[in-house]
Short mmCIF file of C-alpha atoms in Angstrom, two decimals:
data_model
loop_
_atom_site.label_atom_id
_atom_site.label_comp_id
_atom_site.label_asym_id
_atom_site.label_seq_id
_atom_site.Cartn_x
_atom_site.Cartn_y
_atom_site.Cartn_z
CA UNK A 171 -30.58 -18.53 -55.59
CA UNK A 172 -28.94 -15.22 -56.88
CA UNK A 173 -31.09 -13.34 -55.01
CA UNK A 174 -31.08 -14.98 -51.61
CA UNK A 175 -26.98 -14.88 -51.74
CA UNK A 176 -26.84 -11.02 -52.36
CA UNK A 177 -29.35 -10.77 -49.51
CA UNK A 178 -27.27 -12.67 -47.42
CA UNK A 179 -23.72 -11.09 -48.57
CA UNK A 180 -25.49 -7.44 -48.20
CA UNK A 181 -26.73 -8.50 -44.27
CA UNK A 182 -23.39 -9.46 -43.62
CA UNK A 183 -21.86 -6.61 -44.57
CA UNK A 184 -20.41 -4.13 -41.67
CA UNK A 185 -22.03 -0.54 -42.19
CA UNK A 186 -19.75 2.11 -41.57
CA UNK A 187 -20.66 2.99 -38.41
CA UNK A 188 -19.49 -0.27 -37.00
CA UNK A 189 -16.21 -0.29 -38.84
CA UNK A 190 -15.70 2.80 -36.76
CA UNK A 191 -17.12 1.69 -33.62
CA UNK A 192 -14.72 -1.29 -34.15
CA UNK A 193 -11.87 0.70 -35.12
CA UNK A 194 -9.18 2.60 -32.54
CA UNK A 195 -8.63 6.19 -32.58
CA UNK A 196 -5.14 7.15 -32.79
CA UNK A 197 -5.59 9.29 -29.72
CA UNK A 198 -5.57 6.65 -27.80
CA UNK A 199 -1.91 5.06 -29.38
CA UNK A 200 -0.63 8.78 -28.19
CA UNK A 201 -1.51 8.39 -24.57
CA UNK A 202 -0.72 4.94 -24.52
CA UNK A 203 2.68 4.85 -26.61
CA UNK A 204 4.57 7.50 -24.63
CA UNK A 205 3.57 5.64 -21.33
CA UNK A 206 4.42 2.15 -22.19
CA UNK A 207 7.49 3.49 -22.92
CA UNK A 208 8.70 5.20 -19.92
CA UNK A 209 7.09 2.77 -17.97
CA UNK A 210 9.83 0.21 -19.61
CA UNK A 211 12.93 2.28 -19.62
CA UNK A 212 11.63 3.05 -15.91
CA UNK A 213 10.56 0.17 -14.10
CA UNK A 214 10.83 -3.01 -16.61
CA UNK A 215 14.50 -2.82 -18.00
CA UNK A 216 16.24 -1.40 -14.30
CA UNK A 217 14.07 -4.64 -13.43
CA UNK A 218 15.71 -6.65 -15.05
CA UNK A 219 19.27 -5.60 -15.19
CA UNK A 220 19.19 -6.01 -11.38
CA UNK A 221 17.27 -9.63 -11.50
CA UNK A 222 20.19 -10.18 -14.12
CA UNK A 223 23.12 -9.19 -11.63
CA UNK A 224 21.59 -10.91 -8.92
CA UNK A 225 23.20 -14.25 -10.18
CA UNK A 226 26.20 -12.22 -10.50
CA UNK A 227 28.89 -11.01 -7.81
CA UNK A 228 28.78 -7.31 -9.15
CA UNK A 229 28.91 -4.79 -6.15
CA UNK A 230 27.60 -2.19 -8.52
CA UNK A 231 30.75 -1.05 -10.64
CA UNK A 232 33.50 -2.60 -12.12
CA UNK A 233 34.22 -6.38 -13.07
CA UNK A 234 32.00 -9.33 -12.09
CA UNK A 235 31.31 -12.67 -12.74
CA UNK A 236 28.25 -15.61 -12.42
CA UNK A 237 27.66 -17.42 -9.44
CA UNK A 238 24.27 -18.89 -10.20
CA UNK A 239 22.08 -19.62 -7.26
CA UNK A 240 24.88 -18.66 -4.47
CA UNK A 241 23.12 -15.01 -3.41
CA UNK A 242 19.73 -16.67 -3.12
CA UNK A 243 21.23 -19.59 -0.84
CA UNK A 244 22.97 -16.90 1.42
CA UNK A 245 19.99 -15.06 1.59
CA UNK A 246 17.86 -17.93 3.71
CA UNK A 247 20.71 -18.36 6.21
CA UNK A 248 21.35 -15.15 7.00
CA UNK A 249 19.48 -13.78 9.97
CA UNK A 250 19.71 -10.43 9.43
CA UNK A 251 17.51 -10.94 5.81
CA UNK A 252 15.31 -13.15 7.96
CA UNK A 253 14.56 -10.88 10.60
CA UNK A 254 13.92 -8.10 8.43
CA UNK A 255 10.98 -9.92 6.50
CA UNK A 256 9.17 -10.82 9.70
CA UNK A 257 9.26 -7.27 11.28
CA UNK A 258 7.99 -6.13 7.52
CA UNK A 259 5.15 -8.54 7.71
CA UNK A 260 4.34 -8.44 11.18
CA UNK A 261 4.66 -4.60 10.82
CA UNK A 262 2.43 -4.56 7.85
CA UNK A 263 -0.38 -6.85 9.27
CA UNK A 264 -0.85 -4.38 12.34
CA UNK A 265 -0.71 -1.51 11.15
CA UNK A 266 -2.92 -2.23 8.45
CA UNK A 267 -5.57 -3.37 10.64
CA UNK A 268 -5.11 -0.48 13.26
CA UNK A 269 -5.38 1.91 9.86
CA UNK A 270 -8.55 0.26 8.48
CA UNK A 271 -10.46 0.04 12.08
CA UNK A 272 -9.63 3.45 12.96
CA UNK A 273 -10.18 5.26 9.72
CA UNK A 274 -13.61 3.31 9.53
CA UNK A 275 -14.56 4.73 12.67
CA UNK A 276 -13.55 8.05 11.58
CA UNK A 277 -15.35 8.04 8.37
CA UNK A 278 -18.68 6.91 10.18
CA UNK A 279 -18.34 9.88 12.68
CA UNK A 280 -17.40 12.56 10.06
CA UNK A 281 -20.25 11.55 7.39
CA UNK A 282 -22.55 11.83 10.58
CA UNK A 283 -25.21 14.76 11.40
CA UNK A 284 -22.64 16.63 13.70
CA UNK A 285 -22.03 20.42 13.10
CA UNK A 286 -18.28 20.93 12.97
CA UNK A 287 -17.79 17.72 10.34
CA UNK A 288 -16.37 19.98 7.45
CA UNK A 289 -13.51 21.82 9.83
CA UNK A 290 -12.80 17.82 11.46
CA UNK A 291 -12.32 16.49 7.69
CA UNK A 292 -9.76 18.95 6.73
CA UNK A 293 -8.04 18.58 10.18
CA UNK A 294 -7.49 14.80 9.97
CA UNK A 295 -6.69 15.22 6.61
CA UNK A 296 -3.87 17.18 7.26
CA UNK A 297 -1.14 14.66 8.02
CA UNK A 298 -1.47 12.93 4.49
CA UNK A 299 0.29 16.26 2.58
CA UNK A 300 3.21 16.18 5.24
CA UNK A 301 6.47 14.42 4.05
CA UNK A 302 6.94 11.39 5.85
CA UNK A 303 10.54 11.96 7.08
CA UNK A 304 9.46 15.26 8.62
CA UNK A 305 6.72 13.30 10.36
CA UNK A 306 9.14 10.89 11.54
CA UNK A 307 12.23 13.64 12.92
CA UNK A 308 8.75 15.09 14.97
CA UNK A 309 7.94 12.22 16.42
CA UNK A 310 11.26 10.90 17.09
CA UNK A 311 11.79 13.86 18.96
CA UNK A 312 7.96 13.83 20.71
CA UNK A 313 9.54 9.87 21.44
CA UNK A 314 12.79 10.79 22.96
CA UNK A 315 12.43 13.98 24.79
CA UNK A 316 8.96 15.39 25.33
CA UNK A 317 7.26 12.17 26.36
CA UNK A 318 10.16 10.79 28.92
CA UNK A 319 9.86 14.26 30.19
CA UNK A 320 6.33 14.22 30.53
CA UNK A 321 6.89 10.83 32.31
CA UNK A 322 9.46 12.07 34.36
CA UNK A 323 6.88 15.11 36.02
CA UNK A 324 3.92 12.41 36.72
CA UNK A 325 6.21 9.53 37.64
CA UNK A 326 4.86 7.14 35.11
CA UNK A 327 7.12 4.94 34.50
CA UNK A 328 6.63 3.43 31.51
CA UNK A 329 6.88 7.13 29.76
CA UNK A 330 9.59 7.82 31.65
CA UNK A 331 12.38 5.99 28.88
CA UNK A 332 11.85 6.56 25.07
CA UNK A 333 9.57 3.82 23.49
CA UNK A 334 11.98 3.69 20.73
CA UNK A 335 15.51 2.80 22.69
CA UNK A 336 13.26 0.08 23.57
CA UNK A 337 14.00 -2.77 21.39
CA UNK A 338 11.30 -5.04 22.10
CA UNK A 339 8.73 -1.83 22.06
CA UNK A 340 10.15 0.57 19.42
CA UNK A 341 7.36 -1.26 16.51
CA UNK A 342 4.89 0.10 18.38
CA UNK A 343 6.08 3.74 17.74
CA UNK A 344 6.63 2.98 13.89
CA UNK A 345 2.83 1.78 14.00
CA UNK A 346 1.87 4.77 15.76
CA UNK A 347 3.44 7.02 13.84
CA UNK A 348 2.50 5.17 9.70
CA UNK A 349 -0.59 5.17 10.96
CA UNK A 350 -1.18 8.25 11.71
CA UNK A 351 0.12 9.47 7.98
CA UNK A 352 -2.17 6.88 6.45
CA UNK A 353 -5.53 6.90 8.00
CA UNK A 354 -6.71 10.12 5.97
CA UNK A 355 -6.24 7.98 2.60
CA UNK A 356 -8.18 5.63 3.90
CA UNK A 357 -10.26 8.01 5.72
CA UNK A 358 -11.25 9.34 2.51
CA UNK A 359 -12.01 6.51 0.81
CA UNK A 360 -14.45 4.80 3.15
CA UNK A 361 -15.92 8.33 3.37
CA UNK A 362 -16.81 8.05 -0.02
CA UNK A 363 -17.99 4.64 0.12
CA UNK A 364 -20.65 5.57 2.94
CA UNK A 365 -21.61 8.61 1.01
CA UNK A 366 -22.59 6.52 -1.86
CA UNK A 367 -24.74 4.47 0.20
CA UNK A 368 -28.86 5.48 -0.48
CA UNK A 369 -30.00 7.40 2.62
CA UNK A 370 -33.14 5.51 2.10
CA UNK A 371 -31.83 1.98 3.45
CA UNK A 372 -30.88 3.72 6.50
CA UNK A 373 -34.31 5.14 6.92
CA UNK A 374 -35.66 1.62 6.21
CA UNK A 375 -33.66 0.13 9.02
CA UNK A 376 -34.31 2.72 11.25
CA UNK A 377 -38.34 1.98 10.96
CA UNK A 378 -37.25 -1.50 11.54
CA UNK A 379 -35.53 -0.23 15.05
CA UNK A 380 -32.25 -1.31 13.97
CA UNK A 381 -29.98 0.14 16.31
CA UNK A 382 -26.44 2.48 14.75
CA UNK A 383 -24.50 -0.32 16.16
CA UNK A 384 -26.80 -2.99 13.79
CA UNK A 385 -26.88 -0.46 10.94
CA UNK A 386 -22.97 -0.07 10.68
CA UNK A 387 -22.00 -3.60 11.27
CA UNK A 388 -25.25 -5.11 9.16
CA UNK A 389 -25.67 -1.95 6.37
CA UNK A 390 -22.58 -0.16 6.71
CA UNK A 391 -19.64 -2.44 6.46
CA UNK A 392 -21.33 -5.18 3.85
CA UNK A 393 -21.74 -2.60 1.27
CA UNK A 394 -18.57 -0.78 1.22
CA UNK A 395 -16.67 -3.94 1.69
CA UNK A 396 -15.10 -2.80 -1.88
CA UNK A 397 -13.79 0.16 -0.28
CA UNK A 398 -11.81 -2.17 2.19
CA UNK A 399 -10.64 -4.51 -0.05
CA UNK A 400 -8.78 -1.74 -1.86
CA UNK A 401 -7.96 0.00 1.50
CA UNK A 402 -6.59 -3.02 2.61
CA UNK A 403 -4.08 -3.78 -0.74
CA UNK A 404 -3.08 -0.55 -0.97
CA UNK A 405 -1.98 -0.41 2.59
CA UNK A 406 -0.33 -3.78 2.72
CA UNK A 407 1.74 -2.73 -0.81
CA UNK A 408 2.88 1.23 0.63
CA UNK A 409 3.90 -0.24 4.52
CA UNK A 410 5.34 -3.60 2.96
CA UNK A 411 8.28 -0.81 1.27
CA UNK A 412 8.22 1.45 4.71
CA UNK A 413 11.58 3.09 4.55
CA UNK A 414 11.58 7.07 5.39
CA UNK A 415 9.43 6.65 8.21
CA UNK A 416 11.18 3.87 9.72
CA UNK A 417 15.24 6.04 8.57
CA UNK A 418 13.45 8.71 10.45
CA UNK A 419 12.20 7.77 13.79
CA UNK A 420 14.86 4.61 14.43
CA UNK A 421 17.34 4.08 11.50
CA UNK A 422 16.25 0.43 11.74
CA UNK A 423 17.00 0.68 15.76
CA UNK A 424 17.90 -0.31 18.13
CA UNK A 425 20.44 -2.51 16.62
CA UNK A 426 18.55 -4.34 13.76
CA UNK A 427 15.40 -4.54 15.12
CA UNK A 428 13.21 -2.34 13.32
CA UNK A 429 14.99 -2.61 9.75
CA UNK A 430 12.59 -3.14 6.91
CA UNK A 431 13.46 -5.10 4.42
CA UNK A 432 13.67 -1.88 2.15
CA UNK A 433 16.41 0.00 4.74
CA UNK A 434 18.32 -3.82 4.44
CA UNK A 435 18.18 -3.54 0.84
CA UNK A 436 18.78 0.07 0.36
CA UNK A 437 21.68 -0.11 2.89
CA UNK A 438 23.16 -2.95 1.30
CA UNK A 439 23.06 -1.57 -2.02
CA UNK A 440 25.14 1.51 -0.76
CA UNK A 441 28.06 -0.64 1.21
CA UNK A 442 29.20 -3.06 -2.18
CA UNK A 443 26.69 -5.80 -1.68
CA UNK A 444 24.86 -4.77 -5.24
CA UNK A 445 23.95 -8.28 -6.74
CA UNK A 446 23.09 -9.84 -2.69
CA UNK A 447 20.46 -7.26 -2.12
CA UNK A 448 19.50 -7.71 -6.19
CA UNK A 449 18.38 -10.84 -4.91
CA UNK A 450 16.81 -10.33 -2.24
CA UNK A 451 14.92 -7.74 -3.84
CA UNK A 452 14.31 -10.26 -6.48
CA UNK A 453 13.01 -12.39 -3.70
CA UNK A 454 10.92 -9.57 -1.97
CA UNK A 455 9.38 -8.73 -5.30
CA UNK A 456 7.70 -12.27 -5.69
CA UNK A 457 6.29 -12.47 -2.44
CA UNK A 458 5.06 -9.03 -2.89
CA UNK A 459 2.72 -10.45 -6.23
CA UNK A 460 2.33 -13.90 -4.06
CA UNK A 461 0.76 -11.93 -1.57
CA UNK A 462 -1.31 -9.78 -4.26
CA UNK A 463 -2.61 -12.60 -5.67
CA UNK A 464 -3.79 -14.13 -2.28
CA UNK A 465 -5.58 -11.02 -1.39
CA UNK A 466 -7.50 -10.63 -5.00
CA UNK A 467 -8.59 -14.64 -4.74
CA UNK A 468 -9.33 -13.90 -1.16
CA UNK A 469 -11.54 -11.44 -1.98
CA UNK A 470 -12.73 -12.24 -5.61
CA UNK A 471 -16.27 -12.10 -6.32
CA UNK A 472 -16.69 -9.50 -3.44
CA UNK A 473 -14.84 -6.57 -4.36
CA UNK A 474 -16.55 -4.93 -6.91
CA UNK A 475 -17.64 -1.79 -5.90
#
């Protein structure tokens, strides 16, 4: 009985190998200390200080008071807040899709057996180092005086008028313009999906006679639907908080029709209405992770890459 208990204590034992496989280096407690850290004083305590004023009527400095619910009532009746949450949306949805489609048509052409591939990547890849706002004060200026001018000497009418004094038309030069800043992240990521893919199933379909129309929508696009999954959240999060772009080419022009709900928040912020647009960012922040989680149980299962 002796005998079979010290065999039994001595198996369950840990050697010491285990005890250190088991154990955490304090490396790691360096890198991750210093980050949790700054990632509080940073983004989770300015968090929620503002949630905290948004019950508030603070405009930023001085005395204030509670008010409960009132900001977060005003905010649903006031047009203005309403309008700028379906341009964001609507703004989002298109231009992500015109993004994706384009810079998976890209990526298909540049991984291709063409010759002059290497001088095309770093030419579309250009736009992605160039500050947004500088982007925007070109085009804006393309918009309003080269175009209409251009219009003007072939009497086409529609280019004969700036798209963006157009209120019902000036989106479509915001789209035009984010889009053409973020295709070459995406670019680059669905180039690296396709160059992961074995050269040999292409080969295999290609014995088969599958056509390159077959092979990209059958081959191609099922196996790096990981790449657009995160393609398509990271484009939805960066053009849901479109600002310099949109300060740049309209100002949220003309009149309110192309403010974002980040120009309505920043702007109120700046003119006394502190603890209003604390709520309404408080709002915008939830149906930012609303519409995070939809996308991730949209896609779960199928996103692994």
């Amino acid at each position: 009985m002796t005998t079979t208990q010290a065999i039994v204590t001595r198996g369950a034992r840990r050697t010491p190998a285990q005890r250190s496989r088991r154990r955490v280096e304090p490396i790691y407690y360096w890198f991750l200390i210093p980050t949790v850290v700054l990632f509080t004083l940073a983004i989770t305590v300015p968090a929620v200080i503002g949630i905290f004023f948004s019950f508030t009527n603070s405009i930023g400095i001085g005395t204030w008071k509670f008010t409960g619910f009132t900001n977060y009532i005003a905010l649903f009746s006031d047009p203005l807040i309403l309008q700028s949450y379906l341009f964001t949306i609507g703004f989002s949805i298109v231009t992500v899709i015109a993004v994706n489609i384009i810079a998976l048509l890209l990526a298909v052409g540049l991984t291709s057996r063409i010759r002059i591939k290497t001088g095309l990547r770093t030419i579309f890849v250009i736009p992605m180092v160039i500050s947004g706002i500088i982007i925007a004060f070109v085009f804006n200026f393309l918009f309003s005086n080269s175009l209409p001018a251009f219009g003007n000497l072939t009497g086409i009418p529609f280019l004969q008028q700036s798209i963006l004094a157009n209120p019902d038309w000036a989106w479509v030069g915001i789209v035009i313009v984010t889009a053409w800043q973020a295709i070459p992240g995406s670019l680059l990521i669905y180039m690296a999906g396709i160059l992961a893919i074995p050269g040999d199933v292409y080969e295999a379909a290609s014995i088969d006679g599958a056509t390159k129309r077959q092979q990209l929508v059958r081959i191609t696009v099922p196996l790096i639907f990981g790449y657009v999954v995160i393609n398509v959240i990271l484009g939805f999060k960066g053009f849901l908080n479109a600002y310099d772009i949109i300060k740049g080419l309209t100002n949220g022009g003309p009149g309110t029709s192309t403010s974002s709900i980040a120009m309505t928040i920043v702007g109120g912020l700046t003119s006394g209405d502190y603890a209003y647009q604390m709520a309404n960012a408080t709002i915008f922040f939830v149906i930012t992770i609303l519409i995070a989680l939809v996308q991730l149980a949209a896609t779960r299962g199928r996103s692994a890459l």
